PDB file of C-alpha atoms and ligand atoms in Angstrom:
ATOM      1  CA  UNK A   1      20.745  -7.024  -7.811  1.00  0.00           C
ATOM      2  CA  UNK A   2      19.498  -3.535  -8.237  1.00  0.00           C
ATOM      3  CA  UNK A   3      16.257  -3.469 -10.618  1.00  0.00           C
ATOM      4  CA  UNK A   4      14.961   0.451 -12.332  1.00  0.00           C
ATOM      5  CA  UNK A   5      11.517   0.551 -13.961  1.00  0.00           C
ATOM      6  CA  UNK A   6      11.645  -0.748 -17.469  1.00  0.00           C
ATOM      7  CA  UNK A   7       9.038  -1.350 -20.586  1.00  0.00           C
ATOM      8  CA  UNK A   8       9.240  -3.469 -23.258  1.00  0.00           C
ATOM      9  CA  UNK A   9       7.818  -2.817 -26.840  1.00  0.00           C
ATOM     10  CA  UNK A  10       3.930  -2.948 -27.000  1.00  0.00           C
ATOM     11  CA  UNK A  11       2.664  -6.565 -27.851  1.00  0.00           C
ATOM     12  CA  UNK A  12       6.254  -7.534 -29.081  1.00  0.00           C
ATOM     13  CA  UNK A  13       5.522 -10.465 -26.239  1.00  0.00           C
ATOM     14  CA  UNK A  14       2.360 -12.464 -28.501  1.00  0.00           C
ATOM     15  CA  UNK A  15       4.894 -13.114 -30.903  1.00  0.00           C
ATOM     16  CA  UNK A  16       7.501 -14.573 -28.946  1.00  0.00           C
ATOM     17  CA  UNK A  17       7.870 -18.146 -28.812  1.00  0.00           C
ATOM     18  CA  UNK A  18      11.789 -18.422 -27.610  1.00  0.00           C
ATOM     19  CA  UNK A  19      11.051 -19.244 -23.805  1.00  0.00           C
ATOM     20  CA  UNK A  20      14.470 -20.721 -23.367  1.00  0.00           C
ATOM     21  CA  UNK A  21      13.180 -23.664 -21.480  1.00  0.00           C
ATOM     22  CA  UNK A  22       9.788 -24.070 -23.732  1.00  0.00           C
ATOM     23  CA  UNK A  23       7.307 -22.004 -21.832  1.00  0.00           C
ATOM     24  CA  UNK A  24       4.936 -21.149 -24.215  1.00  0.00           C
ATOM     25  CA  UNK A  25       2.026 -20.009 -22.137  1.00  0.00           C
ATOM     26  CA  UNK A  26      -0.882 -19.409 -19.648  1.00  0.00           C
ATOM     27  CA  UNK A  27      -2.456 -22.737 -20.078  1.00  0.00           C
ATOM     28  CA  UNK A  28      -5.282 -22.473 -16.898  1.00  0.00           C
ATOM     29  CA  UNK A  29      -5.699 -20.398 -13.836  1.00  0.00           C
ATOM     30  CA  UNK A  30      -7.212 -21.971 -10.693  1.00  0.00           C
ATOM     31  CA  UNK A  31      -9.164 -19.913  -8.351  1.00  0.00           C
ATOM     32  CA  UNK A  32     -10.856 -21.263  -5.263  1.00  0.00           C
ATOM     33  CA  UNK A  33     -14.887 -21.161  -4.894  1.00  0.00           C
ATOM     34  CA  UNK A  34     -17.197 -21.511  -2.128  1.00  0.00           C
ATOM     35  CA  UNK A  35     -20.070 -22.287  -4.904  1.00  0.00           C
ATOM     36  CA  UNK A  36     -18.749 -23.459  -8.371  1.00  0.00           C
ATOM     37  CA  UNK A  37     -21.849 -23.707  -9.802  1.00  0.00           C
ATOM     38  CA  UNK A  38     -22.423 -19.844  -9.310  1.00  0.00           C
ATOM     39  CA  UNK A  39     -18.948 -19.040 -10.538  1.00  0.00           C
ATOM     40  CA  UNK A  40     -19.825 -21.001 -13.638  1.00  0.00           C
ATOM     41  CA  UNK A  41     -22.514 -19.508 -14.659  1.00  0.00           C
ATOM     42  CA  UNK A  42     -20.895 -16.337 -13.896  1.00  0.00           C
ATOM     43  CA  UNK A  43     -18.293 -17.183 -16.248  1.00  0.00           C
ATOM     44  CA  UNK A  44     -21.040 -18.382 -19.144  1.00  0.00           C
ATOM     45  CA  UNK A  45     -22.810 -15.267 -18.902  1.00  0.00           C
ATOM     46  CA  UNK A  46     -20.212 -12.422 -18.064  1.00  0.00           C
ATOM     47  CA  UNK A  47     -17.188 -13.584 -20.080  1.00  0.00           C
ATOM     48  CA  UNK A  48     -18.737 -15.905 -22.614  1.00  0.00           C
ATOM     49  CA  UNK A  49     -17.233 -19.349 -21.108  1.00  0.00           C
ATOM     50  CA  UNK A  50     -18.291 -22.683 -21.681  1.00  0.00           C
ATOM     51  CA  UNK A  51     -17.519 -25.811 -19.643  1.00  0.00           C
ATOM     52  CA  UNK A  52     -14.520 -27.297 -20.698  1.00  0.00           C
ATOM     53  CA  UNK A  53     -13.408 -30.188 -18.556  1.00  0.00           C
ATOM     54  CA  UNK A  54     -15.253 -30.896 -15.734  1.00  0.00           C
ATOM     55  CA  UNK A  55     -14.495 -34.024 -12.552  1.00  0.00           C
ATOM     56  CA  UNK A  56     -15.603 -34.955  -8.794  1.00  0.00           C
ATOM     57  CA  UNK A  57     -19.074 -34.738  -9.586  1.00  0.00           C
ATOM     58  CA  UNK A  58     -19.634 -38.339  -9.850  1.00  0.00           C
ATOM     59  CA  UNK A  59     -20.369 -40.472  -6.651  1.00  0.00           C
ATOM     60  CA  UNK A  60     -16.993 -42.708  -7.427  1.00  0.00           C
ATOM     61  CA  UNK A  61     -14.975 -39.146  -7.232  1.00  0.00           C
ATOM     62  CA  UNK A  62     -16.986 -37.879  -4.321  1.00  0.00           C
ATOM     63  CA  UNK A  63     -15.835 -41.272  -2.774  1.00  0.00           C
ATOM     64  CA  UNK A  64     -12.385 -40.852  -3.344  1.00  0.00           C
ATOM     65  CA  UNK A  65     -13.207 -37.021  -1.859  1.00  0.00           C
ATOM     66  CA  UNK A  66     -11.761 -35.756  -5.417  1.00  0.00           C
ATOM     67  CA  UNK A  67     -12.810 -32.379  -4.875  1.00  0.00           C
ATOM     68  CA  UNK A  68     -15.887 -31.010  -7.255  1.00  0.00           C
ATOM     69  CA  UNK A  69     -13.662 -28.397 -10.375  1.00  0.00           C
ATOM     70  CA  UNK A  70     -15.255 -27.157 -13.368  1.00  0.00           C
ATOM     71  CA  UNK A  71     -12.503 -25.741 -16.079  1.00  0.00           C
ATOM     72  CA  UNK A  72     -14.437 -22.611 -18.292  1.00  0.00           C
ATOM     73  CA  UNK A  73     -12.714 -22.074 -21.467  1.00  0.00           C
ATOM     74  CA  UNK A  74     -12.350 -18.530 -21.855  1.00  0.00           C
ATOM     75  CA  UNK A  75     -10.606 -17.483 -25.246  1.00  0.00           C
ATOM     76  CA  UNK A  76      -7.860 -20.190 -25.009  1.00  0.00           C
ATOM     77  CA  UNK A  77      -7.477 -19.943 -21.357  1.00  0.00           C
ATOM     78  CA  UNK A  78      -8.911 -22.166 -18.803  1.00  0.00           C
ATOM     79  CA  UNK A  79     -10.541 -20.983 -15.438  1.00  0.00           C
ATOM     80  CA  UNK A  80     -10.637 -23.632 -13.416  1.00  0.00           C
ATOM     81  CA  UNK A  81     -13.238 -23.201 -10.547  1.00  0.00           C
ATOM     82  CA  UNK A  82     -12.176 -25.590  -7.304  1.00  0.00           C
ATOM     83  CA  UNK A  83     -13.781 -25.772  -4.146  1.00  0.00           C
ATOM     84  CA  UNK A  84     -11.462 -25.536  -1.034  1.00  0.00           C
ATOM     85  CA  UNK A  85      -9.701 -28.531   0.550  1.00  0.00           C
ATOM     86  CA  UNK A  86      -9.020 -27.107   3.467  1.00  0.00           C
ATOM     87  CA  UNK A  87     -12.420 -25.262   4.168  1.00  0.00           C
ATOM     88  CA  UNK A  88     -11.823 -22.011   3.909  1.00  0.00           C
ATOM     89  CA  UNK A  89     -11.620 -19.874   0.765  1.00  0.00           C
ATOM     90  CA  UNK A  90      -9.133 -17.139   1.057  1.00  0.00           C
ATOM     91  CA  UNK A  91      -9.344 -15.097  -1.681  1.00  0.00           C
ATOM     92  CA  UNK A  92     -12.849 -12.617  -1.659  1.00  0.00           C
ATOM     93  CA  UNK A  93     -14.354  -9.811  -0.568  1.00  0.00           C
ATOM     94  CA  UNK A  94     -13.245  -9.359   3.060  1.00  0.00           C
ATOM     95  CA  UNK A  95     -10.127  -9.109   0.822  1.00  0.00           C
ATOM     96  CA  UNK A  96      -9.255  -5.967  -1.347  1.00  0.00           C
ATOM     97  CA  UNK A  97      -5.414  -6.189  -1.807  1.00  0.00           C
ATOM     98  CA  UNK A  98      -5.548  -5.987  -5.893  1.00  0.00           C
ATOM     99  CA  UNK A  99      -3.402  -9.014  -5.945  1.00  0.00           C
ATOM    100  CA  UNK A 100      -3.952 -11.725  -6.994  1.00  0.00           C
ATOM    101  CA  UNK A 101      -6.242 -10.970 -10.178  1.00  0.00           C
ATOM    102  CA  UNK A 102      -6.470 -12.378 -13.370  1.00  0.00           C
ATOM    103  CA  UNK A 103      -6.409 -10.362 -16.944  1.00  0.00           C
ATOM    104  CA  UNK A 104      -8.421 -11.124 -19.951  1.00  0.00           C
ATOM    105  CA  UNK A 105      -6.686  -9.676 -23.105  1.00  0.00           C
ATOM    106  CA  UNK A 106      -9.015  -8.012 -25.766  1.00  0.00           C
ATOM    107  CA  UNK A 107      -9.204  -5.462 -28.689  1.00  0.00           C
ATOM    108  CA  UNK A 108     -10.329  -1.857 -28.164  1.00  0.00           C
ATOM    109  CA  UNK A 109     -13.703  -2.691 -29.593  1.00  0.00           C
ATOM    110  CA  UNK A 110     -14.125  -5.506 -27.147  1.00  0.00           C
ATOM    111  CA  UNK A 111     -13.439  -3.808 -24.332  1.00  0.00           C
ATOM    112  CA  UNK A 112     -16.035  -0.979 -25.085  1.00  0.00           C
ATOM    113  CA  UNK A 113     -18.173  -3.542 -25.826  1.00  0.00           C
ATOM    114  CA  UNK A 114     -17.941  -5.828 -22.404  1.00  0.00           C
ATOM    115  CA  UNK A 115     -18.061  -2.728 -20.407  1.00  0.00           C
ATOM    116  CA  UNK A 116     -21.346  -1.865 -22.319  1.00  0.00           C
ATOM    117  CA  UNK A 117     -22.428  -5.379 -21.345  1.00  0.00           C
ATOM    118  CA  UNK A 118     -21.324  -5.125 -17.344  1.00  0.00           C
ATOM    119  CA  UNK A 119     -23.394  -1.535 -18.009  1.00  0.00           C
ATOM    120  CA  UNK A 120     -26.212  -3.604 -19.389  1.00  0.00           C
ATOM    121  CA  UNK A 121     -25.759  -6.365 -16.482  1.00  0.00           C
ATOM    122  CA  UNK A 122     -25.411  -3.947 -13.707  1.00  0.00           C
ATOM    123  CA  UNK A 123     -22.241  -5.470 -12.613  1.00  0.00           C
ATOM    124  CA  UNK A 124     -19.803  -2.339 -10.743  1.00  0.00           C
ATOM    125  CA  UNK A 125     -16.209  -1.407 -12.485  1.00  0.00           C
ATOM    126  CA  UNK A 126     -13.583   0.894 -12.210  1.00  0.00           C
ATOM    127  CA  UNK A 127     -12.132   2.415 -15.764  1.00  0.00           C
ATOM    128  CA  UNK A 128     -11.293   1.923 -18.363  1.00  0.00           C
ATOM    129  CA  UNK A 129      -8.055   3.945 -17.398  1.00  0.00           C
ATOM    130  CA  UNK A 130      -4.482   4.747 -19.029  1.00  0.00           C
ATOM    131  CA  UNK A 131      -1.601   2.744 -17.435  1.00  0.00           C
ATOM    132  CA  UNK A 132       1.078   5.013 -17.115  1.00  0.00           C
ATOM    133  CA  UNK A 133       3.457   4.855 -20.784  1.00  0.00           C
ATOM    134  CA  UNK A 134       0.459   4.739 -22.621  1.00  0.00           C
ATOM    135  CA  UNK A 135       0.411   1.418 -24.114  1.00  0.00           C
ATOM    136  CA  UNK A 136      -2.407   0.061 -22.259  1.00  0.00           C
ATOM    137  CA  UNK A 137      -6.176   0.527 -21.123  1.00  0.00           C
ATOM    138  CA  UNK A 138      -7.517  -1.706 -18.130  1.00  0.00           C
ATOM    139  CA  UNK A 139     -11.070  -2.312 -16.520  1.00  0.00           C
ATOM    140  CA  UNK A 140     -11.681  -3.665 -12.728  1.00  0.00           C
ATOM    141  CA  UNK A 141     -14.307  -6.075 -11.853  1.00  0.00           C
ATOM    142  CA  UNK A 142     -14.891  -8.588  -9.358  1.00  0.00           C
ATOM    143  CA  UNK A 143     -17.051 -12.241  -9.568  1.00  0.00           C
ATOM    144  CA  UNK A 144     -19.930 -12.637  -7.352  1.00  0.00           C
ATOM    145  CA  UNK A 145     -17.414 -14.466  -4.696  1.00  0.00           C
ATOM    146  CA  UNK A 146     -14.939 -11.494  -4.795  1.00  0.00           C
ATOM    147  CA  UNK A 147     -12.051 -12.527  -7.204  1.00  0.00           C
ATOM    148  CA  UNK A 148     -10.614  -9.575  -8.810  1.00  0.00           C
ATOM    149  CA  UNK A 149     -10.715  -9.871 -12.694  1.00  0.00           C
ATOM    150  CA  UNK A 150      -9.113  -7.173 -15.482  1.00  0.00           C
ATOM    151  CA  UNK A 151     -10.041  -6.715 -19.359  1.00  0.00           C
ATOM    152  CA  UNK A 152      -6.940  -5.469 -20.815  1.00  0.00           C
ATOM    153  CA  UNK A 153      -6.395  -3.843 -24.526  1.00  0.00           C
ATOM    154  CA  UNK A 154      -3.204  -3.031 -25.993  1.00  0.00           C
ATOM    155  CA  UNK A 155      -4.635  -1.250 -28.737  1.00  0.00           C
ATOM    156  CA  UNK A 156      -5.369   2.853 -28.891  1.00  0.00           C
ATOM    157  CA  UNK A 157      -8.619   3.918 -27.045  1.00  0.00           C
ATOM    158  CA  UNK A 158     -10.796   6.697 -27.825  1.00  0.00           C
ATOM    159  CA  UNK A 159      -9.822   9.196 -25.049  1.00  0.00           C
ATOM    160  CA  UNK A 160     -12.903  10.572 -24.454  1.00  0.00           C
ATOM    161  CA  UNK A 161     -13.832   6.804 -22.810  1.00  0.00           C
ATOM    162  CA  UNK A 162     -10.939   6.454 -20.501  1.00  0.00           C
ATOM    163  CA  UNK A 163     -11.395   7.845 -17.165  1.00  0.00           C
ATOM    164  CA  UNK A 164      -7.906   9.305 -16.908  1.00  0.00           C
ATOM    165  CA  UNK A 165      -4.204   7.246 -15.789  1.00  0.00           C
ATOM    166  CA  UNK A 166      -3.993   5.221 -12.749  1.00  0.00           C
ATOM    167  CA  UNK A 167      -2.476   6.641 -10.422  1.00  0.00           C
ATOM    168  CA  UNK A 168      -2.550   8.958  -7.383  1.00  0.00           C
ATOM    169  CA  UNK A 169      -2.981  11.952  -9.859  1.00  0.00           C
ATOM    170  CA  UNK A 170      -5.272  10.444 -12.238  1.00  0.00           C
ATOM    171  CA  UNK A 171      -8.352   8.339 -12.344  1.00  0.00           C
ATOM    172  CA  UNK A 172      -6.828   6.260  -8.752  1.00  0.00           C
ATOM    173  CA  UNK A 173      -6.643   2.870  -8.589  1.00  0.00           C
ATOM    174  CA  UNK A 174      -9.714   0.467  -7.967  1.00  0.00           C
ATOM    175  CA  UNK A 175     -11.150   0.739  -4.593  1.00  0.00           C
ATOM    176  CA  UNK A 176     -12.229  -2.899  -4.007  1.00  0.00           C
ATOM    177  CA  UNK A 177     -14.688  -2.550  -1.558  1.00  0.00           C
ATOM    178  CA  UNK A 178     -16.887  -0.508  -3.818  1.00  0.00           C
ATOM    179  CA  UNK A 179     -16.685  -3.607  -6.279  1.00  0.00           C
ATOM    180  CA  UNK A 180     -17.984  -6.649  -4.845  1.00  0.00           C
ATOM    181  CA  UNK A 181     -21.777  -6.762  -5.047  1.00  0.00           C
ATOM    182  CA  UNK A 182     -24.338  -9.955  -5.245  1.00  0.00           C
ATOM    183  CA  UNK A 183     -25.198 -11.849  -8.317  1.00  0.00           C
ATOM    184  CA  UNK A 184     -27.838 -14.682  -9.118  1.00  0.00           C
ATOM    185  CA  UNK A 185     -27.682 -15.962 -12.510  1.00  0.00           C
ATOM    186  CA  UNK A 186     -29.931 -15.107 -15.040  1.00  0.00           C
ATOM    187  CA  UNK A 187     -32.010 -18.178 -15.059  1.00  0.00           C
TER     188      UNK A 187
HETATM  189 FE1  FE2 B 201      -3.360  -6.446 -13.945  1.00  0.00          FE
END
């Protein structure tokens, strides 16, 4: 089947509930962690998270080798933090193909006002810029372990904020390797 580019209407999608087999949602994302515990507090402090569910930290579930995952609620969404089963976590910063990442959705005002706070937090990003069309502004950041995060608005932006549209003739694209830096929680 031959695809062509195609948009449609801005935000039409949050008011859709006519998934024809009953898909309603994002319920959680699941990212892999070397250390969970710095990835939660990363989560408290950055995006506001709190622990939601939490399992394999007791010794019955370390002796069933149920490995150790922390779930943050974020907004209604669910990061769950995991540590590897297999040793090795792939995803990080010896990594920086944009995909994957994960998106947190926001108003205008709360973008300004998380970028104020990585500002405030010393934490690197690239934006906010335009996504081509217009509809859109985005922000790149990274966790301490090197997963690639977004804060996305749908609403207008003051122009004079936005570093130009992605793209090769615009603002770029997010060069990774300039992202990743080290964190230690506050406390
Ligand atoms: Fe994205």
């Amino acid at each position: 089947m031959a695809r062509s580019n195609s948009n449609t209407a801005r935000q039409d999608r949050f008011n859709r509930d006519d998934n024809e087999h009953g898909v309603i949602g994002i319920d959680h994302f699941a990212m892999p962690a070397d250390d969970i515990e710095l990835m939660a507090r990363f989560i408290e402090e950055v995006l506001g998270g709190e622990p939601y569910y939490v399992t394999g930290f007791d010794p019955e579930d370390e002796a069933k080798g149920k490995p150790r995952q922390v779930f943050m609620r974020v907004g209604n969404v669910l990061m769950q933090c995991a540590e590897p089963i297999t040793g090795g976590v792939t995803v990080g910063k010896g990594d920086t193909n944009p995909w994957p990442h994960w998106a947190f959705l926001m108003s205008a005002e709360g973008l300004q006002r998380n970028l104020a706070r990585l500002d405030e937090m010393g934490i690197p990003y690239f934006g906010p810029a335009e996504h081509v069309g217009g509809d859109s502004f985005s922000a790149y950041f990274a966790s301490p372990e090197g997963h690639k995060l977004e804060l996305v608005t749908y609403d207008d932006y003051p122009a004079e904020k936005v570093i130009g549209i992605f793209g090769p003739k615009g603002a770029g694209t997010p060069q990774w390797a300039d992202l990743f830096y080290e964190w230690t929680p506050s406390s």
